[in-house]
C-alpha positions as a printed Julia matrix, in Angstrom:
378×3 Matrix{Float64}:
  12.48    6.53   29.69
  10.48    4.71   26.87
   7.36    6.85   25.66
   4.47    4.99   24.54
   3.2     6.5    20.85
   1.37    7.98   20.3
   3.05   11.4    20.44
   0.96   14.17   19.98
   0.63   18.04   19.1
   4.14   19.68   18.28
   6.09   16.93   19.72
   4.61   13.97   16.94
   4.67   17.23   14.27
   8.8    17.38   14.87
   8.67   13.35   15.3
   7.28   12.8    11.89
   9.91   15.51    9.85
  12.16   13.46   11.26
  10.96   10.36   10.33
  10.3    10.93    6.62
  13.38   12.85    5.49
  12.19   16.13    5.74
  14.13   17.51    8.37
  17.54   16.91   10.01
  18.25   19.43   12.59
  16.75   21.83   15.12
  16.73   24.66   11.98
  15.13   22.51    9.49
  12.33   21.7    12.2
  12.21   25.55   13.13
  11.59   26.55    9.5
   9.24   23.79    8.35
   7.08   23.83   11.8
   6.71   27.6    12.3
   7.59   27.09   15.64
  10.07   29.02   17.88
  13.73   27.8    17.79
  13.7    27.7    21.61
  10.38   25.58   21.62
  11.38   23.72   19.04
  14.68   22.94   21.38
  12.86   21.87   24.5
  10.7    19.46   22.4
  13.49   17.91   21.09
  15.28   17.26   24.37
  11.94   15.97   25.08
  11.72   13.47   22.55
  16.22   12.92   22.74
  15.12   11.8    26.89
  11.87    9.72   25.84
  14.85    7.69   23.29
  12.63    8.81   20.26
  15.18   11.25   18.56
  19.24   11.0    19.14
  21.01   13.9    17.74
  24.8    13.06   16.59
  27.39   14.15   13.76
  26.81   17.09   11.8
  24.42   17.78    9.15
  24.63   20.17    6.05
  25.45   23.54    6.72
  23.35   26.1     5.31
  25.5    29.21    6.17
  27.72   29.14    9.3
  28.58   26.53   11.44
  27.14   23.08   10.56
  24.06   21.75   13.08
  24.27   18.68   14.79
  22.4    16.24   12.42
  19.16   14.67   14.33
  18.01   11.01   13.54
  14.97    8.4    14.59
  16.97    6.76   17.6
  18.11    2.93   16.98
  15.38    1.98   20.27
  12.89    4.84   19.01
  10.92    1.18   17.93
   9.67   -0.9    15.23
   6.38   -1.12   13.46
   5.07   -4.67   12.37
   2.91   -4.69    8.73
   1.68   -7.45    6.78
   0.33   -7.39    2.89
  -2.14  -10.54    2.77
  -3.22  -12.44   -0.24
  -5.21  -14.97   -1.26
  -2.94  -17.41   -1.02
   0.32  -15.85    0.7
   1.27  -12.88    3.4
   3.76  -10.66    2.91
   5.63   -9.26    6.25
   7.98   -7.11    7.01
   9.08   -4.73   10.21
  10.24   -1.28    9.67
  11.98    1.12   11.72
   9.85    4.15   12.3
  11.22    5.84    9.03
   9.5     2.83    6.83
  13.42    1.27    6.49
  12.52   -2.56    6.38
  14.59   -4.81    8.86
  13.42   -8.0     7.61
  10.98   -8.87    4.96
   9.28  -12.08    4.38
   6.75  -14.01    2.18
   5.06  -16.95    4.15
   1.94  -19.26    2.15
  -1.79  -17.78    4.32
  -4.56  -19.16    2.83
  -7.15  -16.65    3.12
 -10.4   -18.65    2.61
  -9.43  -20.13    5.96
 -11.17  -17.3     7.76
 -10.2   -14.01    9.6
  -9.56  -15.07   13.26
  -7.41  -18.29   12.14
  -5.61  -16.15    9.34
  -4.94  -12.86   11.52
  -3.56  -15.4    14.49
  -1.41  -16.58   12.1
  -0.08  -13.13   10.91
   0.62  -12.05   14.89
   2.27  -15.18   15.6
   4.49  -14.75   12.5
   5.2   -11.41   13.92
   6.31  -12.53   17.13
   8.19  -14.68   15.55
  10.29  -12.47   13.86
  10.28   -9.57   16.37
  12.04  -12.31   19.03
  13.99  -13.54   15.91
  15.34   -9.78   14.91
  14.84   -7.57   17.2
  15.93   -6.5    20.59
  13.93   -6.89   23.12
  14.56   -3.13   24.54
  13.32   -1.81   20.99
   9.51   -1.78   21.38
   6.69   -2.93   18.88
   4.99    0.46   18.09
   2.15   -0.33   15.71
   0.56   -3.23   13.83
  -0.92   -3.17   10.24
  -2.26   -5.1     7.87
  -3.32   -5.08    4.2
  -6.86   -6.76    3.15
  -7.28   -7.77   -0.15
 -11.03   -6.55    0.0
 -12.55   -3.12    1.03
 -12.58   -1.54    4.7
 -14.68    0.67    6.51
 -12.25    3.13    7.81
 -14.21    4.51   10.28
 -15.1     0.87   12.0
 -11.94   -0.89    9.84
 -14.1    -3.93    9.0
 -14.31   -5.59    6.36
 -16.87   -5.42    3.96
 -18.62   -7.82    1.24
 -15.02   -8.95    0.16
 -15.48  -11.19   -2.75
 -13.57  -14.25   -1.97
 -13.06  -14.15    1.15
 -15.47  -16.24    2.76
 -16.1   -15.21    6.61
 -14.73  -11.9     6.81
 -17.68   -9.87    6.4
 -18.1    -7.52    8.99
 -15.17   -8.72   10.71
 -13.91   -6.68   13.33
 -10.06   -7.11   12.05
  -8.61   -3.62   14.05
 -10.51   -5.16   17.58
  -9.12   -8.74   16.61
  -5.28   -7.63   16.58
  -5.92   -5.03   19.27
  -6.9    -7.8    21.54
  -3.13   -9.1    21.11
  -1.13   -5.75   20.6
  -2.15   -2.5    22.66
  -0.97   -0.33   19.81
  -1.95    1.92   17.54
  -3.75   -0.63   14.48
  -3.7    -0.04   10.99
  -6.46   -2.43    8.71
  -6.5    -0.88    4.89
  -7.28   -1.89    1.63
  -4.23   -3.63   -0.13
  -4.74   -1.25   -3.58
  -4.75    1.87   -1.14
  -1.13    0.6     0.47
  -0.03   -0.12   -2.3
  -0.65    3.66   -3.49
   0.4     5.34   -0.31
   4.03    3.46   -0.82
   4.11    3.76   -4.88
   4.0     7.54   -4.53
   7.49    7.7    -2.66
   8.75    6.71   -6.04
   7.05    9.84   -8.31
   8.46   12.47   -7.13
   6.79   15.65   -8.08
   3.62   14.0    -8.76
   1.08   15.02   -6.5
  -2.42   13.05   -8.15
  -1.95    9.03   -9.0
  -4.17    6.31   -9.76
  -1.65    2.96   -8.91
  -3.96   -0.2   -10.28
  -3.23   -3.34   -8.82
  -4.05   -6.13  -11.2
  -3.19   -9.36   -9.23
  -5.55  -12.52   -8.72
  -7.97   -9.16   -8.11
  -8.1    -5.81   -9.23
  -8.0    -2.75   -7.18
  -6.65    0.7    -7.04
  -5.57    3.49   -4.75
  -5.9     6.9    -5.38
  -3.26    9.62   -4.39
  -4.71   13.41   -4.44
  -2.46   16.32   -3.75
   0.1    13.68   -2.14
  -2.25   12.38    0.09
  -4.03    8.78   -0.03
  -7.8     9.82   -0.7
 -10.2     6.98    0.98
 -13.46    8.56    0.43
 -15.63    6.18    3.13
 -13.85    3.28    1.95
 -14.78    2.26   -1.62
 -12.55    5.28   -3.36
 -10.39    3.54   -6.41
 -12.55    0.2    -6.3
 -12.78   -0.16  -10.01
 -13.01   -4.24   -9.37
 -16.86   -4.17  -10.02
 -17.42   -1.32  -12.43
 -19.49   -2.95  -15.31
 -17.79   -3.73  -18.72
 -19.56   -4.23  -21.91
 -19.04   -7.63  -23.3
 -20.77  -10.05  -26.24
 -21.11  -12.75  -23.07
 -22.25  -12.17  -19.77
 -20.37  -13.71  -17.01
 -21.28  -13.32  -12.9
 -18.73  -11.73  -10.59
 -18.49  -13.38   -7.62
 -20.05  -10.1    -6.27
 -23.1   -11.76   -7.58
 -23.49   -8.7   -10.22
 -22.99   -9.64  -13.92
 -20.15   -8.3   -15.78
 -17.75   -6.77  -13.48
 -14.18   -5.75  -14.73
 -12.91   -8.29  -11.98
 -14.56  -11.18  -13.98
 -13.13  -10.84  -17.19
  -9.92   -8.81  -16.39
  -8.54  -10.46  -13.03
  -5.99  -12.97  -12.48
  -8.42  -15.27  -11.16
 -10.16  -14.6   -14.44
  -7.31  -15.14  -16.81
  -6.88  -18.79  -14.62
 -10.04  -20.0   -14.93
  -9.76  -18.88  -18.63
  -6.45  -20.95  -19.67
  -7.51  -23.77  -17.39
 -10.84  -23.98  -19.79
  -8.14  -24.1   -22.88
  -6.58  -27.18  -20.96
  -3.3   -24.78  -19.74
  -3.0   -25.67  -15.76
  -1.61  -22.6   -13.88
  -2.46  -22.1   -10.15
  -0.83  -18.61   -9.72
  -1.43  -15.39  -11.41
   2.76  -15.28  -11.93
   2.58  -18.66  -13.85
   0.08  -16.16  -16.45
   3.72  -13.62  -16.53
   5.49  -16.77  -17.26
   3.26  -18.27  -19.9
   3.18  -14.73  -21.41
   6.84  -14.21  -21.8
   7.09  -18.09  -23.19
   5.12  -16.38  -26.33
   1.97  -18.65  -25.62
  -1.01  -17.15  -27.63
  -3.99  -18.18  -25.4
  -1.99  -16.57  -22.61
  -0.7   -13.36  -24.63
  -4.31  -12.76  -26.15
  -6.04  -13.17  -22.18
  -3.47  -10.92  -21.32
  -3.89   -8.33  -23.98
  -7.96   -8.11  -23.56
  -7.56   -8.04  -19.94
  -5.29   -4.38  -20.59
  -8.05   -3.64  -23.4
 -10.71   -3.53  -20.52
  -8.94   -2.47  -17.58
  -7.74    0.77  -19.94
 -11.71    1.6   -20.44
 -12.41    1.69  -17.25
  -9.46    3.68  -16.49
 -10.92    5.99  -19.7
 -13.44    7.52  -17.69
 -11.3     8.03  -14.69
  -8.49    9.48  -16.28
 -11.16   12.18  -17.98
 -12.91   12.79  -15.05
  -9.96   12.47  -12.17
  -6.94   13.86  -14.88
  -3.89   12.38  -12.65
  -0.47   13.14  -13.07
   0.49    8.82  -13.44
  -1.42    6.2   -14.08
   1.19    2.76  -12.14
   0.02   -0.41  -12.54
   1.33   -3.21  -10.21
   0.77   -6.33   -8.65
   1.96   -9.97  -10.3
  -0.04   -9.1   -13.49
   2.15   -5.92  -14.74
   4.88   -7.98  -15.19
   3.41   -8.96  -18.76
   4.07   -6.35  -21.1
   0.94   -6.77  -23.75
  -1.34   -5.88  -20.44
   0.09   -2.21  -19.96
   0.91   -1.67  -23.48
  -3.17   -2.78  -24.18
  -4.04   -0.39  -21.0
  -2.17    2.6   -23.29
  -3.81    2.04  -26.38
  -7.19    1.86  -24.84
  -6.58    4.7   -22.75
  -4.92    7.34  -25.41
  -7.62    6.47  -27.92
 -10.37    7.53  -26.16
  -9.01    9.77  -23.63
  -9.75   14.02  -24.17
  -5.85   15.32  -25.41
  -5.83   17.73  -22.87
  -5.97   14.38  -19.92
  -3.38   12.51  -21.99
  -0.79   15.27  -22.84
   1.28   14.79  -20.05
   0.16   11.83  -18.38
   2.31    8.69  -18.02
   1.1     4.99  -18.03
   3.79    2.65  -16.53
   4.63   -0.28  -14.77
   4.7     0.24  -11.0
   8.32    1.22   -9.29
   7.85    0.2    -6.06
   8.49   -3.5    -6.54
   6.81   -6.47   -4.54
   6.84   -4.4    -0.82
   5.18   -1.21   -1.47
   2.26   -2.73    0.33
   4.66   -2.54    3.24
   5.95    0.34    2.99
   2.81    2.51    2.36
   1.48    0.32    5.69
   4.48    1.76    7.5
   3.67    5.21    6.22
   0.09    5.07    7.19
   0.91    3.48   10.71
   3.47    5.97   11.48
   0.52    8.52   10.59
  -1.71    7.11   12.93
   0.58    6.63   15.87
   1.41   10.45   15.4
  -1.93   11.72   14.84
């Protein structure tokens, strides 16, 4: 018998040790939960005869003989997540430990609107659900990064800049109408910090910037993503001083977005008669040692790291991580230090680290799958 997720109560507590590592047998679940070894037994048979858990092998004996080692089941099901850009969607599904099965980069041109651009997405992932998975292994969730902020109460969109036609859009109701799952619809920056912080282990407070053709960040506090009602970690429109004034396409003047972004830094080098039309093609023109492109780059960190100034005093995390396609050139982070340890208080700076990102191109993904896997078990 197939069970439907969500799980609840004890039985989606035991579910999710499972899932992420934490446990591996009936005593691991009995000492992390609190719970009874003989409750903890009958809600594992449970979830063994609902094909959620399958229990096989033996794990690592702590004294005695060694337990039988417990596992997601190979049916247990798949989750479906997608990381959209402005120009491209990243998609991947993961088994219900966050393991990707397939991963996949397809061109989405988000300016075409939110129902023709989610369609797209769900017919991708049909695609590649009949394409790698069996059909007894059921679809279990459905998420999707925005590159734009979301209510996460009503997980709508709301006054994205460039993204005309999604304001207000009722994304979560749109997929739902397709998949009767549990739907995930979250800020990219704030995946993108819910999978980083797999990779910094013992830090419990991050700030993981995303400087791509935007700029956004996510915000990890005591090892948990911290939302607030939705705007937590946008630093895209915090006000920067500057000699010029330019307009944000929030319609506010001088935002760190305008000066700092990768759509910034295009516009910029297309004005000094250097064509790029990606934010990678700036990484590229960087490494190639071209000055317009290595100065853009290395203002860009400049203001980005006074921003983060104030954040870093107030907030005092553990790791700063930048990502997305822009942390790939070297003067930005190494500007984004400077700026940072200048005018930073000693005692915020001491032990703090400023880095590139670890969790490559898909941690979009795999903080979706984390999330998703939250919500189907909550």
């Amino acid at each position: 018998m197939k069970q439907r997720l969500p799980v609840q109560g004890a039985q989606g507590d035991l579910l999710r040790l499972v899932a992420t590592g934490k446990a591996e047998s009936r005593a691991d679940l009995a000492r992390l939960s609190g719970l009874a070894a003989s409750s903890v037994s009958l809600r594992v048979e449970e979830l063994i005869d609902a094909g959620l858990l399958a229990e096989e092998g033996s794990g690592t004996s702590r004294g005695g003989r060694r337990p039988r080692r417990l596992r997601l089941s190979p049916g247990a099901g798949v989750l479906a997540v997608a990381d959209l850009g402005a120009h491209h969607v990243r998609l991947g599904l993961l088994d219900l430990s966050g393991t990707p099965l397939v991963i996949e980069e397809r061109g989405c041109e988000i300016n075409d609107g939110p129902q023709v651009t989610l369609d797209r997405i769900a017919d991708a992932f049909d695609e590649l659900l009949a394409a790698h998975v069996p059909p007894s292994v059921p679809l279990r969730g459905v998420g999707t990064g925005i590159p734009g902020p979301v209510d996460p109460s009503s997980l709508r969109v709301v006054t994205p800049s460039r993204m005309p036609g999604w304001n207000e859009f009722p994304v979560a109701d749109h997929l739902a109408a397709r998949y009767d799952l549990p739907i995930l619809v979250e800020n990219d920056a704030n995946l993108m910090a819910a999978g980083e912080a797999r990779w910094w282990p013992g830090s419990q407070n991050l700030m993981i910037v995303k400087a791509g053709t935007g700029i956004g960040c996510g915000v990890i506090v005591n090892g948990r993503l911290h939302r607030g009602r939705g705007a937590a970690g946008d630093i895209s429109h915090v006000r920067v001083r500057s000699d010029s004034s330019v307009v944000c396409a929030c319609g506010h003047p001088d935002c760190l977005e305008a000066y700092a972004s990768g759509a910034a830094l295009m516009a910029a080098l297309r004005e000094s008669g250097i064509e790029v039309t990606r934010t990678a093609d700036i990484v590229t023109l960087v490494n190639d040692a071209i000055p317009e492109a290595t100065s853009l780059a290395r203002t860009a960190g400049r203001r980005i790291g006074e921003v983060l100034t104030v954040l870093v005093n107030f907030f005092n995390p553990d790791v700063v991580a930048v990502g997305g396609s822009l942390s790939a050139a070297e003067p930005l982070i190494t500007s984004i230090r400077a700026a940072v340890w200048e005018r930073c208080l000693p005692l915020a700076t001491r032990d703090l680290e400023i880095a590139p990102a670890r969790g490559g191109r898909d941690a979009a993904l795999l903080g979706a799958g984390t999330l998703l896997l939250e919500a189907a078990l909550a």
